[in-house]
mmCIF file of C-alpha atoms and ligand atoms in Angstrom:
data_model
loop_
_atom_site.group_PDB
_atom_site.id
_atom_site.type_symbol
_atom_site.label_atom_id
_atom_site.label_comp_id
_atom_site.label_asym_id
_atom_site.label_seq_id
_atom_site.Cartn_x
_atom_site.Cartn_y
_atom_site.Cartn_z
ATOM 1 C CA MET A 1 -25.332 46.186 85.164
ATOM 2 C CA SER A 2 -25.687 47.434 81.041
ATOM 3 C CA TRP A 3 -28.564 49.614 80.100
ATOM 4 C CA LYS A 4 -30.089 46.625 78.224
ATOM 5 C CA SER A 5 -30.685 44.601 81.464
ATOM 6 C CA GLN A 6 -31.452 48.324 83.550
ATOM 7 C CA LEU A 7 -33.945 49.077 80.231
ATOM 8 C CA ALA A 8 -35.661 45.178 80.594
ATOM 9 C CA ASN A 9 -35.717 45.664 84.956
ATOM 10 C CA SER A 10 -37.997 48.799 84.121
ATOM 11 C CA ILE A 11 -41.458 49.508 85.848
ATOM 12 C CA THR A 12 -44.046 48.899 83.202
ATOM 13 C CA THR A 13 -47.153 48.242 85.283
ATOM 14 C CA PRO A 14 -49.434 49.641 87.723
ATOM 15 C CA GLU A 15 -49.430 46.812 89.867
ATOM 16 C CA GLN A 16 -45.173 47.378 90.301
ATOM 17 C CA LEU A 17 -45.837 50.666 91.105
ATOM 18 C CA ALA A 18 -48.301 49.282 94.160
ATOM 19 C CA THR A 19 -46.125 47.355 95.124
ATOM 20 C CA ARG A 20 -43.410 49.638 95.578
ATOM 21 C CA PHE A 21 -45.206 52.678 96.846
ATOM 22 C CA GLY A 22 -48.117 50.878 98.306
ATOM 23 C CA ILE A 23 -51.052 52.729 96.170
ATOM 24 C CA ASP A 24 -53.906 51.344 94.369
ATOM 25 C CA PRO A 25 -53.267 50.128 91.193
ATOM 26 C CA GLU A 26 -56.454 50.809 90.112
ATOM 27 C CA PRO A 27 -56.857 53.876 89.360
ATOM 28 C CA LEU A 28 -54.253 53.409 86.701
ATOM 29 C CA ARG A 29 -55.266 50.109 85.045
ATOM 30 C CA ALA A 30 -56.703 52.584 82.467
ATOM 31 C CA VAL A 31 -54.345 55.041 82.048
ATOM 32 C CA SER A 32 -51.416 52.832 81.410
ATOM 33 C CA ALA A 33 -53.257 51.213 79.078
ATOM 34 C CA ARG A 34 -53.985 54.235 76.796
ATOM 35 C CA TYR A 35 -50.751 55.495 77.262
ATOM 36 C CA PRO A 36 -47.256 53.851 77.959
ATOM 37 C CA LEU A 37 -45.532 53.312 81.209
ATOM 38 C CA ARG A 38 -42.188 52.821 81.333
ATOM 39 C CA ILE A 39 -39.764 53.889 84.156
ATOM 40 C CA THR A 40 -36.395 52.670 84.602
ATOM 41 C CA PRO A 41 -34.609 51.508 88.273
ATOM 42 C CA HIS A 42 -32.433 55.307 87.886
ATOM 43 C CA THR A 43 -35.455 57.082 87.496
ATOM 44 C CA LEU A 44 -37.210 55.436 90.273
ATOM 45 C CA ASP A 45 -34.558 55.680 92.767
ATOM 46 C CA LEU A 46 -34.921 59.562 91.549
ATOM 47 C CA ILE A 47 -38.130 59.918 93.341
ATOM 48 C CA GLU A 48 -38.704 60.841 96.862
ATOM 49 C CA LYS A 49 -41.888 61.012 97.634
ATOM 50 C CA PRO A 50 -45.420 60.919 95.822
ATOM 51 C CA GLY A 51 -45.811 63.721 93.550
ATOM 52 C CA ASP A 52 -42.454 65.323 93.293
ATOM 53 C CA PRO A 53 -41.449 66.884 90.331
ATOM 54 C CA ILE A 54 -39.265 63.221 89.340
ATOM 55 C CA TRP A 55 -43.109 61.741 90.385
ATOM 56 C CA ARG A 56 -44.956 64.103 88.304
ATOM 57 C CA GLN A 57 -43.063 63.148 85.263
ATOM 58 C CA CYS A 58 -43.174 59.150 85.466
ATOM 59 C CA ILE A 59 -46.298 57.821 86.974
ATOM 60 C CA PRO A 60 -50.083 57.329 85.543
ATOM 61 C CA ASP A 61 -52.297 60.382 86.761
ATOM 62 C CA LEU A 62 -55.823 60.425 85.779
ATOM 63 C CA ASN A 63 -55.526 63.491 84.422
ATOM 64 C CA GLU A 64 -54.653 62.000 81.506
ATOM 65 C CA LEU A 65 -58.122 60.684 80.776
ATOM 66 C CA VAL A 66 -60.063 64.300 81.262
ATOM 67 C CA VAL A 67 -62.005 64.584 78.008
ATOM 68 C CA ASP A 68 -60.095 67.806 76.633
ATOM 69 C CA ASN A 69 -60.955 68.665 73.051
ATOM 70 C CA LEU A 70 -56.939 68.953 72.662
ATOM 71 C CA PRO A 71 -56.034 67.262 69.630
ATOM 72 C CA GLU A 72 -53.902 63.842 69.691
ATOM 73 C CA ASP A 73 -50.936 65.586 66.526
ATOM 74 C CA SER A 74 -51.276 69.051 68.188
ATOM 75 C CA LEU A 75 -48.080 70.344 65.239
ATOM 76 C CA ASN A 76 -49.896 69.036 62.702
ATOM 77 C CA GLU A 77 -46.989 67.087 62.240
ATOM 78 C CA LYS A 78 -48.975 64.435 59.304
ATOM 79 C CA SER A 79 -48.978 66.998 56.909
ATOM 80 C CA PHE A 80 -45.402 68.130 57.038
ATOM 81 C CA SER A 81 -44.217 64.428 56.392
ATOM 82 C CA PRO A 82 -43.487 63.417 52.438
ATOM 83 C CA VAL A 83 -43.179 59.756 54.253
ATOM 84 C CA PRO A 84 -43.872 58.488 57.748
ATOM 85 C CA ALA A 85 -40.287 58.845 59.436
ATOM 86 C CA VAL A 86 -39.660 61.837 58.001
ATOM 87 C CA VAL A 87 -41.073 65.328 59.679
ATOM 88 C CA HIS A 88 -40.644 68.584 57.220
ATOM 89 C CA ARG A 89 -41.334 71.857 58.671
ATOM 90 C CA TYR A 90 -39.095 73.925 57.312
ATOM 91 C CA PRO A 91 -36.274 74.307 54.299
ATOM 92 C CA ASP A 92 -33.475 73.151 55.453
ATOM 93 C CA ARG A 93 -33.523 70.448 58.324
ATOM 94 C CA ALA A 94 -36.025 67.515 58.837
ATOM 95 C CA LEU A 95 -36.453 65.117 61.488
ATOM 96 C CA LEU A 96 -36.314 61.996 60.744
ATOM 97 C CA LEU A 97 -38.147 59.228 63.818
ATOM 98 C CA VAL A 98 -35.772 56.393 63.684
ATOM 99 C CA SER A 99 -37.310 54.940 66.897
ATOM 100 C CA GLY A 100 -41.080 54.172 68.954
ATOM 101 C CA GLN A 101 -39.538 53.761 72.054
ATOM 102 C CA CYS A 102 -37.777 55.539 74.855
ATOM 103 C CA ALA A 103 -36.338 54.262 78.051
ATOM 104 C CA GLY A 104 -39.152 56.084 80.219
ATOM 105 C CA TYR A 105 -42.325 57.775 78.585
ATOM 106 C CA CYS A 106 -42.920 61.083 79.938
ATOM 107 C CA ARG A 107 -46.350 61.971 81.166
ATOM 108 C CA CYS A 108 -45.923 65.421 79.205
ATOM 109 C CA CYS A 109 -44.419 63.377 76.070
ATOM 110 C CA THR A 110 -46.351 66.237 72.414
ATOM 111 C CA ARG A 111 -46.347 62.507 70.866
ATOM 112 C CA LYS A 112 -47.800 60.657 73.820
ATOM 113 C CA ASN A 113 -50.353 59.603 71.152
ATOM 114 C CA ARG A 114 -48.054 57.301 69.092
ATOM 115 C CA VAL A 115 -45.057 56.693 71.408
ATOM 116 C CA GLY A 116 -44.432 53.654 72.422
ATOM 117 C CA THR A 117 -46.804 51.837 70.112
ATOM 118 C CA THR A 118 -46.787 50.657 66.869
ATOM 119 C CA ALA A 119 -48.104 54.204 65.058
ATOM 120 C CA LEU A 120 -44.098 55.638 65.696
ATOM 121 C CA ALA A 121 -42.302 51.949 64.893
ATOM 122 C CA PHE A 122 -41.494 51.986 61.813
ATOM 123 C CA SER A 123 -39.746 49.431 59.840
ATOM 124 C CA ALA A 124 -36.102 49.305 58.666
ATOM 125 C CA GLU A 125 -38.326 49.673 55.256
ATOM 126 C CA GLN A 126 -39.793 52.650 56.235
ATOM 127 C CA ILE A 127 -36.619 54.724 57.556
ATOM 128 C CA ALA A 128 -34.679 53.540 54.362
ATOM 129 C CA ALA A 129 -37.572 55.775 53.076
ATOM 130 C CA GLY A 130 -37.233 58.524 54.640
ATOM 131 C CA ILE A 131 -33.462 58.554 54.350
ATOM 132 C CA ALA A 132 -33.751 58.350 50.826
ATOM 133 C CA TYR A 133 -35.810 61.204 50.946
ATOM 134 C CA ILE A 134 -33.079 63.337 52.649
ATOM 135 C CA GLN A 135 -30.594 62.071 50.123
ATOM 136 C CA ALA A 136 -33.782 63.253 47.469
ATOM 137 C CA THR A 137 -34.066 66.705 49.131
ATOM 138 C CA PRO A 138 -30.808 68.598 48.580
ATOM 139 C CA GLY A 139 -32.101 71.900 50.511
ATOM 140 C CA LEU A 140 -32.143 69.631 53.456
ATOM 141 C CA ARG A 141 -28.314 71.251 55.577
ATOM 142 C CA ASP A 142 -29.575 69.292 59.079
ATOM 143 C CA VAL A 143 -31.242 65.673 59.630
ATOM 144 C CA ILE A 144 -32.163 65.617 63.578
ATOM 145 C CA LEU A 145 -32.581 62.196 64.885
ATOM 146 C CA THR A 146 -36.162 61.571 67.061
ATOM 147 C CA GLY A 147 -39.004 58.838 67.513
ATOM 148 C CA GLY A 148 -39.547 58.014 70.194
ATOM 149 C CA ASP A 149 -35.507 57.697 71.741
ATOM 150 C CA PRO A 150 -33.097 57.213 68.813
ATOM 151 C CA LEU A 151 -30.636 56.025 71.571
ATOM 152 C CA LEU A 152 -32.495 52.952 72.426
ATOM 153 C CA LEU A 153 -31.845 51.453 69.089
ATOM 154 C CA ASP A 154 -28.177 49.062 69.501
ATOM 155 C CA ASP A 155 -24.995 50.608 68.642
ATOM 156 C CA ASP A 156 -25.001 49.075 65.114
ATOM 157 C CA ARG A 157 -28.462 49.802 63.695
ATOM 158 C CA LEU A 158 -27.226 52.984 64.813
ATOM 159 C CA GLU A 159 -24.213 52.976 62.934
ATOM 160 C CA ASP A 160 -25.424 51.893 59.788
ATOM 161 C CA ILE A 161 -28.310 55.215 59.616
ATOM 162 C CA LEU A 162 -25.654 57.544 60.717
ATOM 163 C CA ALA A 163 -23.395 56.756 58.099
ATOM 164 C CA GLN A 164 -25.681 56.275 55.222
ATOM 165 C CA LEU A 165 -26.543 60.178 56.567
ATOM 166 C CA HIS A 166 -22.979 60.861 56.839
ATOM 167 C CA ALA A 167 -22.280 60.346 53.224
ATOM 168 C CA ILE A 168 -25.065 62.095 51.777
ATOM 169 C CA PRO A 169 -23.379 65.399 50.729
ATOM 170 C CA HIS A 170 -25.489 68.030 51.361
ATOM 171 C CA VAL A 171 -26.172 66.853 54.937
ATOM 172 C CA GLU A 172 -23.854 69.448 56.765
ATOM 173 C CA ILE A 173 -25.101 68.683 60.600
ATOM 174 C CA ILE A 174 -26.263 65.537 62.616
ATOM 175 C CA ARG A 175 -28.336 66.265 65.273
ATOM 176 C CA ILE A 176 -29.231 63.181 67.881
ATOM 177 C CA GLY A 177 -32.645 64.211 70.577
ATOM 178 C CA SER A 178 -32.288 62.312 73.277
ATOM 179 C CA ARG A 179 -33.759 61.885 76.939
ATOM 180 C CA VAL A 180 -31.141 58.742 78.269
ATOM 181 C CA PRO A 181 -28.835 60.769 79.476
ATOM 182 C CA VAL A 182 -31.543 60.889 81.912
ATOM 183 C CA THR A 183 -33.750 58.482 82.349
ATOM 184 C CA LEU A 184 -31.161 55.729 81.145
ATOM 185 C CA PRO A 185 -27.255 57.157 81.797
ATOM 186 C CA GLU A 186 -25.664 53.700 81.613
ATOM 187 C CA ARG A 187 -26.818 53.812 78.117
ATOM 188 C CA ILE A 188 -23.460 56.628 77.316
ATOM 189 C CA THR A 189 -20.693 53.768 77.279
ATOM 190 C CA PRO A 190 -17.403 54.859 75.932
ATOM 191 C CA GLN A 191 -18.517 52.795 73.177
ATOM 192 C CA LEU A 192 -21.054 54.490 71.997
ATOM 193 C CA CYS A 193 -19.113 57.810 72.680
ATOM 194 C CA GLN A 194 -16.969 56.786 70.487
ATOM 195 C CA LEU A 195 -19.356 55.350 68.033
ATOM 196 C CA LEU A 196 -21.006 59.129 68.014
ATOM 197 C CA ALA A 197 -17.608 61.038 67.450
ATOM 198 C CA ARG A 198 -17.137 59.442 63.935
ATOM 199 C CA PHE A 199 -19.732 61.339 62.409
ATOM 200 C CA GLN A 200 -18.911 64.865 63.223
ATOM 201 C CA PRO A 201 -20.628 67.440 63.172
ATOM 202 C CA LEU A 202 -22.752 65.710 65.479
ATOM 203 C CA TYR A 203 -24.992 67.405 68.384
ATOM 204 C CA LEU A 204 -27.008 65.540 70.885
ATOM 205 C CA ASN A 205 -29.665 67.654 72.856
ATOM 206 C CA THR A 206 -30.827 65.688 76.090
ATOM 207 C CA HIS A 207 -33.956 67.553 78.529
ATOM 208 C CA PHE A 208 -33.704 67.807 81.816
ATOM 209 C CA ASN A 209 -36.666 69.381 83.679
ATOM 210 C CA HIS A 210 -35.653 69.567 87.050
ATOM 211 C CA PRO A 211 -31.825 69.552 89.059
ATOM 212 C CA ARG A 212 -32.962 66.606 91.318
ATOM 213 C CA GLU A 213 -31.996 64.818 87.753
ATOM 214 C CA LEU A 214 -28.398 65.906 87.377
ATOM 215 C CA VAL A 215 -27.483 63.114 89.797
ATOM 216 C CA ALA A 216 -23.860 61.389 89.503
ATOM 217 C CA ALA A 217 -24.160 58.973 86.978
ATOM 218 C CA SER A 218 -25.675 61.330 84.200
ATOM 219 C CA ILE A 219 -22.835 64.125 84.940
ATOM 220 C CA LYS A 220 -20.879 61.085 84.199
ATOM 221 C CA ALA A 221 -22.481 60.236 80.428
ATOM 222 C CA CYS A 222 -22.835 64.196 79.871
ATOM 223 C CA ALA A 223 -18.864 63.842 80.781
ATOM 224 C CA LEU A 224 -17.951 61.032 78.507
ATOM 225 C CA LEU A 225 -20.137 62.446 75.594
ATOM 226 C CA ALA A 226 -18.154 66.031 75.954
ATOM 227 C CA ASP A 227 -14.938 64.553 76.436
ATOM 228 C CA ALA A 228 -16.023 62.886 72.842
ATOM 229 C CA GLY A 229 -16.324 66.039 71.515
ATOM 230 C CA ILE A 230 -20.088 66.274 71.436
ATOM 231 C CA PRO A 231 -21.455 69.328 71.985
ATOM 232 C CA LEU A 232 -24.268 68.945 73.963
ATOM 233 C CA GLY A 233 -28.138 71.099 74.299
ATOM 234 C CA ASN A 234 -30.452 70.310 76.695
ATOM 235 C CA GLN A 235 -34.627 70.877 75.780
ATOM 236 C CA THR A 236 -37.084 71.761 78.953
ATOM 237 C CA VAL A 237 -40.216 71.532 78.797
ATOM 238 C CA LEU A 238 -42.415 73.865 81.258
ATOM 239 C CA LEU A 239 -44.073 71.711 83.054
ATOM 240 C CA SER A 240 -46.423 72.668 86.229
ATOM 241 C CA GLY A 241 -45.235 70.860 89.569
ATOM 242 C CA VAL A 242 -41.809 70.119 88.444
ATOM 243 C CA ASN A 243 -40.103 73.709 87.212
ATOM 244 C CA ASP A 244 -42.914 76.270 86.973
ATOM 245 C CA ASP A 245 -40.881 78.064 89.645
ATOM 246 C CA SER A 246 -37.594 80.762 88.531
ATOM 247 C CA GLU A 247 -35.316 79.615 91.493
ATOM 248 C CA VAL A 248 -35.580 75.355 90.304
ATOM 249 C CA MET A 249 -35.540 76.950 86.495
ATOM 250 C CA ILE A 250 -32.202 78.844 87.285
ATOM 251 C CA GLU A 251 -30.954 76.088 89.170
ATOM 252 C CA LEU A 252 -31.515 73.821 86.771
ATOM 253 C CA CYS A 253 -29.174 75.827 83.979
ATOM 254 C CA ARG A 254 -26.799 76.800 86.652
ATOM 255 C CA GLY A 255 -26.063 73.102 86.908
ATOM 256 C CA LEU A 256 -26.340 71.814 82.663
ATOM 257 C CA LEU A 257 -23.579 74.443 82.599
ATOM 258 C CA LYS A 258 -21.708 72.706 85.022
ATOM 259 C CA MET A 259 -21.946 70.030 83.060
ATOM 260 C CA ARG A 260 -21.093 71.044 79.521
ATOM 261 C CA VAL A 261 -24.429 71.171 78.957
ATOM 262 C CA ARG A 262 -25.965 74.411 77.475
ATOM 263 C CA PRO A 263 -29.614 75.356 77.474
ATOM 264 C CA TYR A 264 -31.742 75.225 74.357
ATOM 265 C CA TYR A 265 -34.528 75.689 74.590
ATOM 266 C CA LEU A 266 -37.315 75.799 77.359
ATOM 267 C CA HIS A 267 -40.547 75.037 75.245
ATOM 268 C CA HIS A 268 -43.940 76.254 76.629
ATOM 269 C CA LEU A 269 -46.214 72.704 76.578
ATOM 270 C CA ASP A 270 -47.508 71.875 73.393
ATOM 271 C CA GLN A 271 -51.144 71.371 73.031
ATOM 272 C CA ALA A 272 -51.570 67.371 73.147
ATOM 273 C CA ARG A 273 -54.233 65.672 74.887
ATOM 274 C CA GLY A 274 -53.760 64.488 77.733
ATOM 275 C CA THR A 275 -51.043 66.793 79.129
ATOM 276 C CA ALA A 276 -53.595 69.536 80.428
ATOM 277 C CA HIS A 277 -52.460 69.183 84.210
ATOM 278 C CA PHE A 278 -49.030 70.037 82.925
ATOM 279 C CA ARG A 279 -50.268 73.042 81.815
ATOM 280 C CA VAL A 280 -48.502 76.820 82.295
ATOM 281 C CA PRO A 281 -49.369 80.185 81.768
ATOM 282 C CA VAL A 282 -47.100 82.011 78.839
ATOM 283 C CA GLU A 283 -47.093 84.894 81.842
ATOM 284 C CA ARG A 284 -45.452 82.877 84.397
ATOM 285 C CA GLY A 285 -43.155 81.478 81.675
ATOM 286 C CA LEU A 286 -42.003 85.079 80.968
ATOM 287 C CA GLU A 287 -42.136 85.955 84.285
ATOM 288 C CA ILE A 288 -38.925 82.635 85.193
ATOM 289 C CA ILE A 289 -37.179 84.212 81.926
ATOM 290 C CA ALA A 290 -37.390 87.327 83.177
ATOM 291 C CA ALA A 291 -35.749 86.599 86.944
ATOM 292 C CA MET A 292 -33.238 84.690 85.164
ATOM 293 C CA ARG A 293 -31.158 87.440 83.077
ATOM 294 C CA GLY A 294 -28.774 88.917 85.458
ATOM 295 C CA ARG A 295 -28.712 86.149 88.013
ATOM 296 C CA VAL A 296 -27.615 82.846 85.114
ATOM 297 C CA SER A 297 -24.944 83.735 82.326
ATOM 298 C CA GLY A 298 -26.381 84.197 79.474
ATOM 299 C CA MET A 299 -25.166 81.471 77.964
ATOM 300 C CA GLY A 300 -27.288 79.351 80.744
ATOM 301 C CA ILE A 301 -30.980 81.079 79.855
ATOM 302 C CA PRO A 302 -32.796 79.014 77.286
ATOM 303 C CA GLN A 303 -34.462 80.572 74.547
ATOM 304 C CA TYR A 304 -38.407 79.997 75.698
ATOM 305 C CA VAL A 305 -41.095 79.059 72.142
ATOM 306 C CA VAL A 306 -43.861 77.800 71.379
ATOM 307 C CA ASP A 307 -44.657 75.701 68.961
ATOM 308 C CA PRO A 308 -48.546 77.315 68.377
ATOM 309 C CA PRO A 309 -51.127 74.591 67.003
ATOM 310 C CA GLY A 310 -51.543 74.902 63.489
ATOM 311 C CA GLY A 311 -47.809 74.294 62.192
ATOM 312 C CA GLN A 312 -45.977 77.844 61.382
ATOM 313 C CA GLY A 313 -42.721 76.253 63.529
ATOM 314 C CA LYS A 314 -41.761 77.258 66.536
ATOM 315 C CA VAL A 315 -42.185 81.217 67.877
ATOM 316 C CA PRO A 316 -39.462 82.566 70.599
ATOM 317 C CA LEU A 317 -41.537 83.922 73.616
ATOM 318 C CA LEU A 318 -39.787 87.420 74.678
ATOM 319 C CA PRO A 319 -40.472 89.146 77.642
ATOM 320 C CA GLU A 320 -40.661 92.471 76.063
ATOM 321 C CA ASN A 321 -42.930 91.478 72.997
ATOM 322 C CA LEU A 322 -45.649 91.125 74.681
ATOM 323 C CA LEU A 323 -48.705 92.792 73.240
ATOM 324 C CA ASP A 324 -51.565 91.660 74.954
ATOM 325 C CA VAL A 325 -52.833 89.484 77.637
ATOM 326 C CA GLY A 326 -56.960 88.073 77.148
ATOM 327 C CA GLU A 327 -58.608 85.358 75.915
ATOM 328 C CA THR A 328 -55.936 85.170 73.353
ATOM 329 C CA ILE A 329 -52.329 86.531 73.972
ATOM 330 C CA LYS A 330 -51.082 88.301 71.295
ATOM 331 C CA VAL A 331 -46.787 88.245 71.132
ATOM 332 C CA ARG A 332 -44.822 90.684 68.657
ATOM 333 C CA THR A 333 -42.381 87.860 67.017
ATOM 334 C CA ASN A 334 -39.772 88.414 63.929
ATOM 335 C CA CYS A 335 -42.863 86.384 62.191
ATOM 336 C CA GLY A 336 -45.182 88.810 62.985
ATOM 337 C CA ILE A 337 -47.624 88.770 65.842
ATOM 338 C CA VAL A 338 -48.198 85.627 66.883
ATOM 339 C CA GLU A 339 -52.415 85.269 68.595
ATOM 340 C CA LEU A 340 -51.549 82.370 70.686
ATOM 341 C CA PRO A 341 -54.757 81.193 73.093
ATOM 342 C CA ASN A 342 -54.627 81.887 76.548
ATOM 343 C CA CYS A 343 -53.065 78.842 78.346
ATOM 344 C CA SER A 344 -54.626 80.151 81.967
ATOM 345 C CA LEU A 345 -58.535 79.934 80.214
ATOM 346 C CA LEU A 346 -58.487 76.115 78.923
HETATM 347 C C1 LIG B 401 -38.134 71.981 66.885
HETATM 348 C C2 LIG B 401 -37.809 71.216 65.271
HETATM 349 C C3 LIG B 401 -36.917 71.376 64.436
HETATM 350 C C4 LIG B 401 -35.172 71.954 65.273
HETATM 351 O O1 LIG B 401 -35.707 73.650 65.014
HETATM 352 P P1 LIG B 401 -34.536 74.205 65.877
HETATM 353 O O2 LIG B 401 -35.329 75.662 66.123
HETATM 354 O O3 LIG B 401 -33.250 74.527 64.617
HETATM 355 O O4 LIG B 401 -33.521 73.278 66.711
HETATM 356 C C5 LIG B 401 -36.859 70.861 63.102
HETATM 357 N N1 LIG B 401 -38.243 69.931 62.490
HETATM 358 C C6 LIG B 401 -39.648 69.775 63.443
HETATM 359 C C7 LIG B 401 -40.447 69.779 62.831
HETATM 360 C C8 LIG B 401 -39.174 70.519 64.706
HETATM 361 O O5 LIG B 401 -40.654 71.028 65.355
HETATM 362 S S1 LIG B 402 -38.460 61.410 76.261
HETATM 363 FE FE1 LIG B 402 -39.527 62.611 74.676
HETATM 364 S S2 LIG B 402 -40.384 61.401 72.869
HETATM 365 FE FE2 LIG B 402 -40.118 59.894 74.825
HETATM 366 S S3 LIG B 402 -41.406 60.481 76.337
HETATM 367 FE FE3 LIG B 402 -40.523 61.510 76.950
HETATM 368 S S4 LIG B 402 -40.844 63.531 75.583
HETATM 369 FE FE4 LIG B 402 -41.821 62.182 74.528
#
């Protein structure tokens, strides 16, 4: 089946979930009315039972509607948006938001307030304005296509955007952030790989969160990309009930290395509204990283990072740099001592 028919056959309503799992759709209606729901047939087949790590990532949960005081734009991205489709926080690199849609909507998404809605669906003119901004900003050496998921664009549209960026002399590298190798592996066709390979140096970072996602179709998708010469990385989010366990993380990272996907970041969860039920204390994340040393090749240990609210950018978290745990967590970093709210108290 083509990737478009896979996508068209996705589950998008609580009623379809009720039919499949024999659950009551009523409580889920309010959640899916607030935040978009999409689960591809591929992801659905990975679910073994309600509440398992795949289920938790994709099935709406009433906890998403718990009234919390977490912000909707937790990273303060608006203040770093010179034009709507660009986020420019670091001097040398910027995000270009090229698609508002994803193959599957992760319940833990930082942009869950906007993803899959018109708020992230930028027009061709807005994306053109984003490219014009990048062209007019010579300090930008690294452009990261994101959204939403850039690989939900048609090949033609993607080619058009990549060709324009590739033609800008100061843009030295292009990166694509995409979860389709996990949620819609059929999207990684030989034609797509040939297209991407024309715009080297081009890196692709994907988003596996659990070893049970490393199944044949995803392994094949990553092999096609790697064979086309696309360096692959992985950004995992530390999620309660999914991967907040050192054995799970070790199995995930060893499996990724076998697939030629280098674990890049382990993200501490952003403080976005509707995601508090996924929160894991920073100390737990540090314990997991400590447990990996000596048991996983160094190149298989991701950098544990947090993006503190307020927008100073990503900060690496290392077990040896933990200074104090109280109402706030104090960590020594190369940007000085950073204080974070203690998530276990939230
Ligand atoms: C994470 C991020 C980047 C990329 O950061 P790297 O550490 O280079 O991977 C760029 N811009 C923004 C706004 C980001 O949040
Ligand atoms: S794939 Fe990425 S952008 Fe899309 S819902 Fe999941 S975390 Fe959010």
